[in-house]
Amino acid sequence: MTPNLDLAPIGNCAVSALVDRRGRFVWACAPRVDGDPVFSALMDGNDPDHGFWDVDLEGCVDVQQAYVRNTPVLRTVMTAADGASLELLDFAPRHPKHSRTYRPLAFGRVLRPLSGAPRVTVRLRPSADWGARRAETTSGSNHVRYLCTDVTFRLTTDCPVSHVLNERTFRLEKPLAFFFGPDEGYDQDVGPGVQAALDRTIGYWREWVRKLYLPLDWQEAVIRAAITLKLCAYEETGAIVAALTTSVPEFPESGRNWDYRYCWIRDAYYVVRALNRLGAVDILENYLGYLRNLVDASAGGHVQPVYGVGLEAEIDERIVESVEGYRGMRPVRVGNQAREHLQHDVYGQIVLPLVQSFYDQRLLRPGTIDDFRALEKVGDRAYEMHDQVDAGLWEFRTIARVHTYSSVMCWAACDRLAKAAEHLGLADRAGHWRARAATIRERIEKEAFLEDEGRFAASFGNRELDASLLQMTDLGFLDPMDPRQVATFDAIERDLKKGPYLFRYVEPDDFGEPETAFNFCTFWFIEALHLNGRDAEAREIFEQMLSRRTHAGLLSEDISLNDHELWGNYPQTYSLVGIINCAILLSRSWTDVR
């Protein structure tokens, strides 16, 4: 079976897995999202020997799959040629227990016969040593232990253990439960216990969804994006990862295979904006705590573009040879060299979300004067670096320029600090930051503006375009009707838009010319169309983007122009945020249903 990205994530904000259309676990890492893959089949060719967990129905001719409404609980129904059918329910437990949220490093599966006499084979083959081998096993009367690389899992089940160990085909005559979790005893009857966890998990997610703000239009798309955004959160620290996978290439044989299982600071402003629009304060407040910890750690100095979910700075990049890569396309990378880069937009990306804490009365922990003083150190760094070369938003590995977007983000940091200081009654600090913002603005308008074309360039002293220039309006640097922004928008539409999709840039970079469109940039373009009063066009392109989602309602990082196939890591936080933001911007008002 050739791997593809038509996958459905399940998870509980501690652990996650990707399940394919036939109900097969093909990707999951432990003990954290950036850990060693327990299920590695996604990265190991067309017919892997291990790294998966499937339930095979003998004579299967049809498979239907969908989420249980408003949850990340996945239901797969398989039907055989003789009419026998079964139901498979997959989930990661998440529900209240003992006055806290129970979210173990565990997956639950409930297997039920629906009609006839289905004959099934359960194959549970976890990986170890980054997919190099099957995990070793030991077994007891109703459990099997799997010795993976950094964690030992225990399968507790009311299915005959020998059926699992020997991968024996058997007749499914009653419901069976499987709990694949920590290596400890299961302190209740496994069937009723897993069913109770399933019911409580469904209840938790439905209650969470009902507290969200939803637009009138595209509610299903927004709900699915919101749930999956929450699955990309590592709740223990508040981090939100860029994606759940590593090394899915941006396009075939491109070498642009990156590990996105980390927390990128460049995402912060956009993630927080989406969380605000959803009213998802639980994720928002936890994420702000993660950012405050980074502020403390930086102490006014350098901030990396990317950190580990446990706030680790050391996420050095290496290449593993133990798996073949997605569809055999190497390299497979663990870690990310971007942590070594200079990327000066990060200072604005930290300041913009955190100033919210000085205004937002919903938060359990509002911002304090001490928080403001700490944040000023980040502002000092933004001012210091606003006209210095960096790798830019797109993390060029061999191209260093003074990128306009980075400078605009540094301006935004100073601008928002001025406004926050005024709100806090710190008049002298407000004046200080206004003056700094004015200085940066003057420099950008002088160095990045092309008089002959009346537009801005992507870097100081050069002429190239990139899609991030659309954000000059969103960040408040320019009014959308400012002639300079109109000209910049027109140039981007002319040079970077291919069909309905937008490229980040079209100039060759470290790996040659890009061949796929960047989904988040297309969402930026949709927002820009809206701000320019072109709502009909914006809605048309948005609908096209929604039509390109997987059956799970999600998008990866990139899309091919010719066949519309998804490429890049999945599910992509940027793309989830794009769906949420555009749907809320473009939807009809709730007053339209009166």
Coordinates of C-alpha atoms in Angstrom, one line a residue:
M1 CA 0.0 0.0 0.0
T2 CA 1.6 3.3 -1.1
P3 CA 1.7 5.8 1.8
N4 CA -0.3 8.9 1.4
L5 CA -1.5 11.8 3.6
D6 CA -5.2 10.8 3.6
L7 CA -4.8 10.1 7.3
A8 CA -7.0 10.8 10.4
P9 CA -5.3 12.0 13.6
I10 CA -6.4 10.8 17.0
G11 CA -4.9 12.1 20.3
N12 CA -5.3 13.6 23.7
C13 CA -2.7 16.4 24.0
A14 CA -0.1 14.0 25.4
V15 CA 0.1 11.4 22.6
S16 CA -1.2 11.3 19.0
A17 CA -1.4 8.8 16.1
L18 CA -2.3 8.9 12.4
V19 CA -4.7 6.3 11.2
D20 CA -5.1 5.4 7.5
R21 CA -8.3 4.8 5.6
R22 CA -8.3 1.1 6.5
G23 CA -8.0 1.7 10.2
R24 CA -4.3 1.1 10.4
F25 CA -2.1 3.0 12.8
V26 CA 0.8 4.2 10.6
W27 CA 2.4 6.9 12.7
A28 CA 2.8 7.7 16.4
C29 CA 5.7 8.8 18.5
A30 CA 6.4 8.3 22.2
P31 CA 6.9 9.3 24.9
R32 CA 6.3 12.7 23.2
V33 CA 5.3 13.9 19.8
D34 CA 9.0 14.4 19.0
G35 CA 10.1 11.0 20.2
D36 CA 11.0 7.7 18.6
P37 CA 8.2 6.4 16.3
V38 CA 6.3 3.5 17.9
F39 CA 4.3 3.2 14.6
S40 CA 6.6 4.1 11.7
A41 CA 5.0 2.6 8.6
L42 CA 4.3 6.1 7.1
M43 CA 8.1 6.5 6.8
D44 CA 8.9 2.9 5.7
G45 CA 8.0 2.2 2.2
N46 CA 5.0 0.4 0.5
D47 CA 5.0 -2.8 2.4
P48 CA 6.6 -2.4 5.9
D49 CA 7.3 -5.4 8.1
H50 CA 6.5 -3.5 11.2
G51 CA 5.5 -0.1 12.6
F52 CA 1.7 -0.5 12.3
W53 CA -1.4 -1.8 14.1
D54 CA -4.2 -3.0 11.9
V55 CA -7.3 -5.1 12.0
D56 CA -7.7 -7.0 8.8
L57 CA -11.2 -8.2 7.8
E58 CA -11.1 -11.4 5.6
G59 CA -12.6 -10.7 2.2
C60 CA -13.0 -7.0 2.8
V61 CA -14.5 -5.1 -0.1
D62 CA -15.5 -1.8 1.4
V63 CA -14.3 0.5 4.1
Q64 CA -16.1 3.6 5.4
Q65 CA -14.4 6.0 7.9
A66 CA -15.5 9.2 9.7
Y67 CA -15.0 10.8 13.0
V68 CA -17.7 10.5 15.7
R69 CA -19.4 13.9 15.6
N70 CA -17.4 16.8 17.2
T71 CA -14.6 14.5 18.5
P72 CA -11.3 13.0 17.4
V73 CA -12.7 9.6 18.0
L74 CA -12.4 7.7 14.7
R75 CA -15.0 5.1 13.5
T76 CA -14.1 2.7 10.7
V77 CA -16.7 0.3 9.3
M78 CA -15.4 -2.7 7.2
T79 CA -17.6 -4.9 5.1
A80 CA -16.7 -8.3 3.5
A81 CA -18.0 -9.7 0.2
D82 CA -20.3 -12.0 2.1
G83 CA -21.9 -9.1 3.9
A84 CA -20.1 -9.6 7.3
S85 CA -19.2 -6.3 8.8
L86 CA -17.5 -4.8 11.8
E87 CA -16.9 -1.5 13.5
L88 CA -13.6 -0.2 14.8
L89 CA -13.5 2.8 17.2
D90 CA -10.1 4.4 17.8
F91 CA -9.3 7.1 20.4
A92 CA -6.8 8.4 22.9
P93 CA -8.5 8.7 26.4
R94 CA -9.1 12.2 27.5
H95 CA -11.7 13.0 30.2
P96 CA -12.0 14.2 33.8
K97 CA -10.8 11.9 36.5
H98 CA -9.9 12.5 40.2
S99 CA -10.3 16.3 39.7
R100 CA -7.9 16.5 36.8
T101 CA -7.8 15.7 33.1
Y102 CA -6.8 12.1 32.5
R103 CA -4.7 12.0 29.3
P104 CA -2.5 8.9 29.5
L105 CA 0.2 7.8 27.0
A106 CA -2.3 5.4 25.6
F107 CA -4.7 4.4 22.8
G108 CA -7.9 2.6 23.0
R109 CA -9.6 0.4 20.3
V110 CA -13.1 -1.1 20.5
L111 CA -13.8 -3.8 17.9
R112 CA -17.4 -4.8 17.3
P113 CA -19.2 -7.2 14.9
L114 CA -22.1 -5.5 13.1
S115 CA -23.4 -8.2 10.8
G116 CA -22.7 -11.7 9.8
A117 CA -19.7 -13.6 11.0
P118 CA -16.6 -11.4 10.3
R119 CA -13.2 -13.1 10.4
V120 CA -10.4 -10.8 11.5
T121 CA -6.7 -10.7 12.1
V122 CA -5.2 -8.3 14.6
R123 CA -1.6 -7.4 13.8
L124 CA 0.2 -5.2 16.4
R125 CA 3.8 -4.6 15.4
P126 CA 5.3 -1.5 17.1
S127 CA 8.8 -0.3 16.1
A128 CA 12.0 0.3 18.0
D129 CA 15.2 2.2 17.2
W130 CA 13.6 4.6 14.8
G131 CA 11.9 1.9 12.8
A132 CA 15.0 -0.3 12.5
R133 CA 13.2 -3.3 14.0
R134 CA 10.1 -4.7 15.7
A135 CA 9.8 -4.0 19.4
E136 CA 10.6 -7.1 21.5
T137 CA 7.6 -8.6 23.3
T138 CA 6.8 -10.5 26.5
S139 CA 3.3 -11.7 27.4
G140 CA 1.0 -12.7 30.2
S141 CA -2.5 -14.1 30.5
N142 CA -4.3 -11.0 29.1
H143 CA -1.5 -8.6 28.2
V144 CA 1.5 -8.2 25.9
R145 CA 4.5 -6.0 26.7
Y146 CA 6.3 -4.2 23.8
L147 CA 9.8 -2.9 24.5
C148 CA 10.0 0.2 22.3
T149 CA 13.0 2.6 22.3
D150 CA 12.2 5.0 25.1
V151 CA 9.0 3.5 26.6
T152 CA 7.5 0.1 27.2
F153 CA 3.9 -0.3 26.2
R154 CA 1.4 -2.8 27.5
L155 CA -1.5 -4.1 25.5
T156 CA -4.3 -5.2 27.8
T157 CA -7.2 -6.9 26.0
D158 CA -10.1 -9.3 26.4
C159 CA -9.2 -10.7 23.0
P160 CA -7.3 -14.0 23.4
V161 CA -3.7 -12.9 23.7
S162 CA -2.5 -15.7 21.5
H163 CA -4.6 -14.4 18.6
V164 CA -2.6 -11.2 18.8
L165 CA 0.8 -12.8 19.3
N166 CA 0.3 -15.3 16.5
E167 CA -1.7 -13.0 14.3
R168 CA -4.3 -15.7 14.0
T169 CA -7.4 -15.2 11.9
F170 CA -10.5 -15.7 14.1
R171 CA -14.2 -15.3 14.1
L172 CA -15.4 -12.0 15.7
E173 CA -18.5 -12.9 17.7
K174 CA -18.5 -10.3 20.4
P175 CA -17.1 -6.8 21.1
L176 CA -13.4 -6.8 22.0
A177 CA -11.4 -4.0 23.7
F178 CA -7.7 -3.1 23.4
F179 CA -5.9 -0.7 25.7
F180 CA -2.3 0.0 24.4
G181 CA -0.7 2.2 27.1
P182 CA 1.7 2.4 30.0
D183 CA 3.4 -0.8 31.3
E184 CA 1.3 -1.1 34.4
G185 CA -1.7 -3.2 35.5
Y186 CA -5.1 -2.3 34.2
D187 CA -7.1 -2.0 37.4
Q188 CA -10.6 -2.9 36.0
D189 CA -12.4 -5.2 33.5
V190 CA -10.9 -4.2 30.2
G191 CA -14.1 -4.3 28.2
P192 CA -16.2 -2.1 30.4
G193 CA -13.2 0.0 31.3
V194 CA -12.2 0.9 27.7
Q195 CA -15.9 1.4 26.8
A196 CA -16.3 3.8 29.7
A197 CA -13.1 5.7 28.7
L198 CA -14.5 5.9 25.1
D199 CA -17.8 7.3 26.3
R200 CA -16.2 9.8 28.6
T201 CA -13.7 10.9 25.9
I202 CA -16.6 11.5 23.5
G203 CA -18.4 13.5 26.2
Y204 CA -15.3 15.6 26.9
W205 CA -14.7 16.6 23.3
R206 CA -18.4 17.4 22.6
E207 CA -18.5 19.6 25.7
W208 CA -15.3 21.4 24.6
V209 CA -16.6 22.0 21.1
R210 CA -19.9 23.5 22.3
K211 CA -18.0 26.3 24.1
L212 CA -16.2 27.4 20.9
Y213 CA -17.3 30.5 18.9
L214 CA -18.2 29.3 15.4
P215 CA -19.1 31.2 12.3
L216 CA -22.4 30.6 10.6
D217 CA -20.8 29.1 7.6
W218 CA -18.3 26.3 7.3
Q219 CA -18.8 25.1 10.9
E220 CA -17.8 21.5 10.2
A221 CA -14.5 22.7 8.7
V222 CA -13.8 25.0 11.7
I223 CA -14.7 22.4 14.3
R224 CA -12.4 19.8 12.7
A225 CA -9.5 22.3 12.4
A226 CA -10.0 23.4 16.0
I227 CA -10.0 19.9 17.4
T228 CA -6.9 19.1 15.4
L229 CA -5.2 22.3 16.5
K230 CA -5.8 21.1 20.1
L231 CA -4.3 17.7 19.2
C232 CA -1.1 19.5 18.1
A233 CA -0.8 21.0 21.6
Y234 CA 1.5 19.4 24.2
E235 CA -0.6 20.2 27.2
E236 CA 2.1 19.6 29.8
T237 CA 4.1 22.7 28.7
G238 CA 1.6 24.6 26.5
A239 CA 3.7 24.1 23.3
I240 CA 1.9 23.7 20.0
V241 CA 3.8 21.9 17.3
A242 CA 3.9 22.8 13.6
A243 CA 2.8 19.3 12.6
L244 CA 2.7 15.7 13.9
T245 CA 5.1 14.3 11.3
T246 CA 8.7 14.6 10.1
S247 CA 10.2 14.4 6.6
V248 CA 7.2 14.3 4.4
P249 CA 8.8 16.2 1.4
E250 CA 7.4 19.5 0.1
F251 CA 7.3 17.9 -3.3
P252 CA 8.6 14.6 -4.7
E253 CA 12.4 14.0 -4.5
S254 CA 12.9 17.6 -3.4
G255 CA 15.1 17.0 -0.4
R256 CA 12.9 19.5 1.4
N257 CA 12.2 17.0 4.1
W258 CA 11.9 18.6 7.5
D259 CA 11.0 17.6 11.1
Y260 CA 8.1 19.7 12.1
R261 CA 7.4 18.1 15.5
Y262 CA 8.5 21.2 17.4
C263 CA 7.2 24.5 18.4
W264 CA 8.0 27.3 15.9
I265 CA 7.8 30.8 17.3
R266 CA 6.9 32.2 13.8
D267 CA 3.5 30.5 14.3
A268 CA 2.7 32.3 17.6
Y269 CA 0.9 35.4 16.3
Y270 CA -1.3 33.4 13.9
V271 CA -2.1 30.6 16.3
V272 CA -3.2 33.1 19.0
R273 CA -5.3 35.0 16.6
A274 CA -7.1 31.8 15.6
L275 CA -7.5 30.8 19.2
N276 CA -9.0 34.2 20.0
R277 CA -11.4 34.0 17.2
L278 CA -12.5 30.5 18.4
G279 CA -12.7 31.6 22.1
A280 CA -10.5 28.6 22.9
V281 CA -9.1 30.1 26.1
D282 CA -7.8 26.9 27.5
I283 CA -5.3 26.3 24.7
L284 CA -4.5 30.0 24.5
E285 CA -3.6 30.5 28.2
N286 CA -1.4 27.4 28.3
Y287 CA 0.4 28.6 25.1
L288 CA 1.0 32.0 26.5
G289 CA 2.6 30.3 29.5
Y290 CA 5.0 28.5 27.2
L291 CA 5.9 31.8 25.5
R292 CA 6.5 33.5 28.9
N293 CA 8.9 30.7 29.8
L294 CA 10.8 31.4 26.6
V295 CA 11.0 35.1 27.5
D296 CA 12.5 34.2 30.9
A297 CA 15.0 31.8 29.3
S298 CA 16.1 34.4 26.7
A299 CA 16.7 37.1 29.3
G300 CA 16.7 39.7 26.6
G301 CA 19.1 37.9 24.3
H302 CA 18.8 35.7 21.3
V303 CA 15.5 33.8 20.7
Q304 CA 15.7 30.7 18.5
P305 CA 13.1 30.2 15.7
V306 CA 12.1 26.8 17.1
Y307 CA 12.2 24.9 20.4
G308 CA 11.3 21.5 21.7
V309 CA 7.9 21.0 23.3
G310 CA 9.6 20.8 26.7
L311 CA 11.3 24.2 26.0
E312 CA 14.5 22.5 24.9
A313 CA 16.9 24.6 22.9
E314 CA 19.0 21.7 21.8
I315 CA 17.1 20.0 18.9
D316 CA 20.1 19.4 16.7
E317 CA 19.3 18.0 13.3
R318 CA 20.4 14.5 12.2
I319 CA 19.5 12.0 9.4
V320 CA 18.3 8.5 10.2
E321 CA 18.9 5.7 7.8
S322 CA 16.7 3.0 9.5
V323 CA 13.6 3.9 7.5
E324 CA 13.2 4.5 3.7
G325 CA 11.3 7.7 4.0
Y326 CA 7.9 8.8 2.8
R327 CA 7.4 6.7 -0.4
G328 CA 11.1 5.9 -0.3
M329 CA 12.1 9.6 -0.5
R330 CA 15.0 10.3 1.8
P331 CA 16.4 12.0 3.8
V332 CA 14.5 11.4 7.1
R333 CA 15.4 14.1 9.5
V334 CA 15.2 14.2 13.3
G335 CA 15.6 17.6 14.9
N336 CA 15.8 20.8 12.9
Q337 CA 18.7 23.0 11.9
A338 CA 16.5 26.0 12.0
R339 CA 17.2 26.2 15.7
E340 CA 20.6 27.5 14.7
H341 CA 19.2 30.3 12.4
L342 CA 18.8 33.9 13.0
Q343 CA 15.1 34.8 12.4
H344 CA 14.3 38.2 13.7
D345 CA 10.6 38.1 13.3
V346 CA 10.4 35.9 16.4
Y347 CA 10.6 39.0 18.7
G348 CA 7.4 40.3 17.3
Q349 CA 5.9 36.8 17.3
I350 CA 6.5 36.7 21.1
V351 CA 5.4 40.2 21.9
L352 CA 2.2 40.3 19.9
P353 CA 0.6 37.3 21.7
L354 CA 1.8 38.2 25.1
V355 CA 0.5 41.8 25.2
Q356 CA -2.9 40.2 25.1
S357 CA -2.5 39.2 28.7
F358 CA -2.5 42.9 29.8
Y359 CA -6.0 43.3 28.3
D360 CA -7.8 40.0 28.5
Q361 CA -10.1 39.7 31.5
R362 CA -10.9 36.0 30.8
L363 CA -7.4 34.8 31.8
L364 CA -6.9 33.1 35.1
R365 CA -3.4 34.7 35.1
P366 CA -3.5 38.3 33.7
G367 CA -0.3 40.0 32.8
T368 CA 1.5 42.0 35.4
I369 CA 3.9 45.0 35.4
D370 CA 6.7 42.5 36.0
D371 CA 5.6 40.7 32.9
F372 CA 5.7 43.9 30.9
R373 CA 9.2 44.7 32.1
A374 CA 10.4 41.2 31.0
L375 CA 8.7 41.7 27.7
E376 CA 10.5 45.0 27.2
K377 CA 13.7 43.0 27.0
V378 CA 12.3 41.2 24.0
G379 CA 11.4 44.6 22.5
D380 CA 14.9 45.8 23.1
R381 CA 16.2 42.9 21.1
A382 CA 13.6 43.5 18.3
Y383 CA 14.8 47.1 18.0
E384 CA 18.4 46.0 18.0
M385 CA 17.9 43.4 15.2
H386 CA 15.3 45.1 13.0
D387 CA 17.8 46.0 10.3
Q388 CA 20.1 43.0 10.6
V389 CA 20.4 40.1 8.2
D390 CA 18.6 36.9 9.0
A391 CA 17.3 33.7 7.4
G392 CA 13.8 35.1 7.1
L393 CA 10.4 33.6 7.8
W394 CA 11.1 30.8 5.3
E395 CA 14.4 29.8 7.0
F396 CA 16.7 30.0 4.0
R397 CA 19.8 27.9 4.8
T398 CA 22.3 29.8 2.6
I399 CA 20.6 33.1 1.9
A400 CA 21.0 36.0 4.4
R401 CA 19.3 39.3 3.9
V402 CA 17.5 42.0 5.8
H403 CA 14.0 40.6 5.3
T404 CA 11.1 43.1 5.2
Y405 CA 8.7 40.8 7.1
S406 CA 11.2 40.4 9.9
S407 CA 11.6 44.2 10.2
V408 CA 7.9 44.7 10.1
M409 CA 7.5 42.2 13.0
C410 CA 10.1 44.1 14.9
W411 CA 8.2 47.3 14.3
A412 CA 5.0 45.5 15.5
A413 CA 6.8 44.5 18.7
C414 CA 7.7 48.1 19.5
D415 CA 4.2 49.4 18.4
R416 CA 2.4 46.9 20.6
L417 CA 4.6 47.6 23.6
A418 CA 3.8 51.3 23.3
K419 CA 0.1 50.5 23.3
A420 CA 0.4 48.1 26.2
A421 CA 2.4 50.7 28.2
E422 CA -0.2 53.3 27.6
H423 CA -2.9 50.8 28.8
L424 CA -0.9 50.1 31.9
G425 CA -0.5 53.8 32.7
L426 CA 3.3 53.9 31.9
A427 CA 3.4 57.1 29.9
D428 CA 7.1 57.3 29.7
R429 CA 7.5 53.8 28.4
A430 CA 4.7 54.4 25.9
G431 CA 6.6 57.3 24.4
H432 CA 9.9 55.3 24.4
W433 CA 8.3 52.5 22.3
R434 CA 6.4 54.8 20.0
A435 CA 9.7 56.5 19.1
R436 CA 11.4 53.2 18.4
A437 CA 8.5 52.0 16.3
A438 CA 8.7 55.3 14.3
T439 CA 12.4 54.7 13.7
I440 CA 11.9 51.2 12.4
R441 CA 9.0 52.3 10.2
E442 CA 11.2 55.0 8.6
R443 CA 13.9 52.5 7.9
I444 CA 11.5 50.0 6.3
E445 CA 9.9 52.7 4.1
K446 CA 13.3 53.8 2.9
E447 CA 15.1 50.5 2.4
A448 CA 12.3 48.1 1.3
F449 CA 10.3 50.4 -1.0
L450 CA 10.8 50.4 -4.7
E451 CA 10.0 53.9 -6.1
D452 CA 9.8 52.8 -9.7
E453 CA 7.2 50.2 -9.0
G454 CA 5.5 51.8 -6.1
R455 CA 5.7 48.6 -4.1
F456 CA 7.6 46.9 -1.3
A457 CA 10.3 44.3 -1.8
A458 CA 10.8 41.2 0.3
S459 CA 14.2 42.4 1.5
F460 CA 16.1 45.7 1.9
G461 CA 17.9 46.8 -1.3
N462 CA 16.5 44.0 -3.4
R463 CA 13.5 43.5 -5.7
E464 CA 12.2 40.0 -5.0
L465 CA 8.7 39.2 -3.8
D466 CA 7.4 36.9 -1.2
A467 CA 3.9 36.3 0.2
S468 CA 4.7 37.5 3.7
L469 CA 4.4 41.1 2.3
L470 CA 0.7 40.5 2.5
Q471 CA 1.0 40.7 6.2
M472 CA 2.0 44.3 6.3
T473 CA -1.8 45.1 6.3
D474 CA -2.7 42.4 8.9
L475 CA 0.0 43.6 11.2
G476 CA -1.2 47.2 11.0
F477 CA 1.8 48.6 9.2
L478 CA -0.2 49.7 6.1
D479 CA -3.8 50.3 5.4
P480 CA -5.1 47.9 2.8
M481 CA -6.0 50.8 0.5
D482 CA -2.6 52.5 0.9
P483 CA -1.4 52.8 -2.7
R484 CA 1.9 51.1 -1.7
Q485 CA 0.1 48.1 -0.3
V486 CA -2.2 47.9 -3.3
A487 CA 0.8 47.9 -5.7
T488 CA 2.5 45.2 -3.5
F489 CA -0.7 43.1 -3.5
D490 CA -1.0 43.4 -7.3
A491 CA 2.6 42.3 -7.8
I492 CA 2.1 39.3 -5.5
E493 CA -1.1 38.3 -7.3
R494 CA 0.6 38.6 -10.7
D495 CA 3.9 36.8 -9.8
L496 CA 3.1 34.4 -7.0
K497 CA -0.4 33.2 -7.7
K498 CA -0.6 30.0 -9.8
G499 CA -4.2 29.1 -10.4
P500 CA -6.1 29.5 -7.1
Y501 CA -2.9 28.9 -5.0
L502 CA -0.1 31.1 -3.8
F503 CA 3.6 30.3 -3.6
R504 CA 5.7 31.6 -0.8
Y505 CA 8.2 32.9 -3.4
V506 CA 9.3 31.7 -6.9
E507 CA 13.0 32.6 -6.8
P508 CA 15.4 29.6 -6.5
D509 CA 16.5 28.9 -3.0
D510 CA 18.9 26.5 -1.3
F511 CA 17.2 23.6 -3.0
G512 CA 16.2 25.1 -6.4
E513 CA 12.9 26.4 -7.5
P514 CA 9.8 25.6 -5.4
E515 CA 7.2 23.4 -7.2
T516 CA 4.3 23.4 -4.8
A517 CA 2.1 26.1 -3.4
F518 CA 2.2 26.8 0.3
N519 CA -1.3 26.4 1.8
F520 CA -0.9 29.0 4.5
C521 CA 0.1 31.6 1.9
T522 CA -3.1 30.9 -0.1
F523 CA -5.1 31.6 3.1
W524 CA -3.1 34.9 3.5
F525 CA -4.1 35.7 0.0
I526 CA -7.8 34.9 0.8
E527 CA -7.6 37.3 3.8
A528 CA -6.0 40.0 1.6
L529 CA -8.8 39.6 -1.0
H530 CA -11.3 40.1 1.8
L531 CA -9.5 43.2 3.1
N532 CA -9.6 44.6 -0.5
G533 CA -13.3 44.1 -0.8
R534 CA -13.1 41.1 -3.1
D535 CA -15.2 38.8 -1.0
A536 CA -16.7 36.7 -3.9
E537 CA -13.2 35.8 -5.1
A538 CA -12.1 35.1 -1.6
R539 CA -15.0 32.8 -0.9
E540 CA -14.4 30.9 -4.2
I541 CA -10.7 30.2 -3.5
F542 CA -11.6 29.3 0.1
E543 CA -14.1 26.7 -1.1
Q544 CA -11.4 25.3 -3.4
M545 CA -9.0 25.0 -0.5
L546 CA -11.6 23.2 1.5
S547 CA -12.2 20.8 -1.3
R548 CA -8.6 19.8 -1.2
R549 CA -8.7 18.6 2.4
T550 CA -8.3 14.9 3.3
H551 CA -11.3 12.8 4.2
A552 CA -10.4 13.8 7.8
G553 CA -11.0 17.5 6.9
L554 CA -7.4 18.5 7.1
L555 CA -4.5 19.9 5.1
S556 CA -0.8 19.5 5.0
E557 CA 1.8 22.2 4.3
D558 CA 1.9 22.2 0.5
I559 CA -0.2 21.3 -2.5
S560 CA 0.7 20.3 -6.1
L561 CA -0.6 22.5 -8.9
N562 CA -1.2 19.6 -11.4
D563 CA -2.9 16.9 -9.4
H564 CA -3.7 18.8 -6.2
E565 CA -2.0 16.1 -4.1
L566 CA -1.0 17.2 -0.6
W567 CA 2.7 17.3 0.3
G568 CA 4.7 18.4 3.3
N569 CA 4.2 17.6 6.9
Y570 CA 0.7 16.8 8.2
P571 CA -1.6 18.0 9.7
Q572 CA -0.1 21.5 9.4
T573 CA -0.8 24.0 12.2
Y574 CA -0.5 26.9 9.8
S575 CA -3.1 25.3 7.5
L576 CA -5.5 24.6 10.4
V577 CA -5.1 28.3 11.5
G578 CA -5.8 29.4 7.9
I579 CA -9.1 27.5 7.7
I580 CA -10.2 28.9 11.1
N581 CA -9.3 32.5 10.3
C582 CA -10.7 32.6 6.8
A583 CA -13.9 30.9 7.7
I584 CA -14.6 33.4 10.5
L585 CA -13.6 36.4 8.3
L586 CA -15.7 35.3 5.3
S587 CA -18.8 33.8 7.0
R588 CA -22.2 35.4 6.9
S589 CA -23.3 37.0 10.1
W590 CA -25.4 35.1 12.6
T591 CA -27.9 37.9 12.2
D592 CA -28.5 36.7 8.6
V593 CA -30.6 33.8 10.0
R594 CA -33.1 36.0 11.8

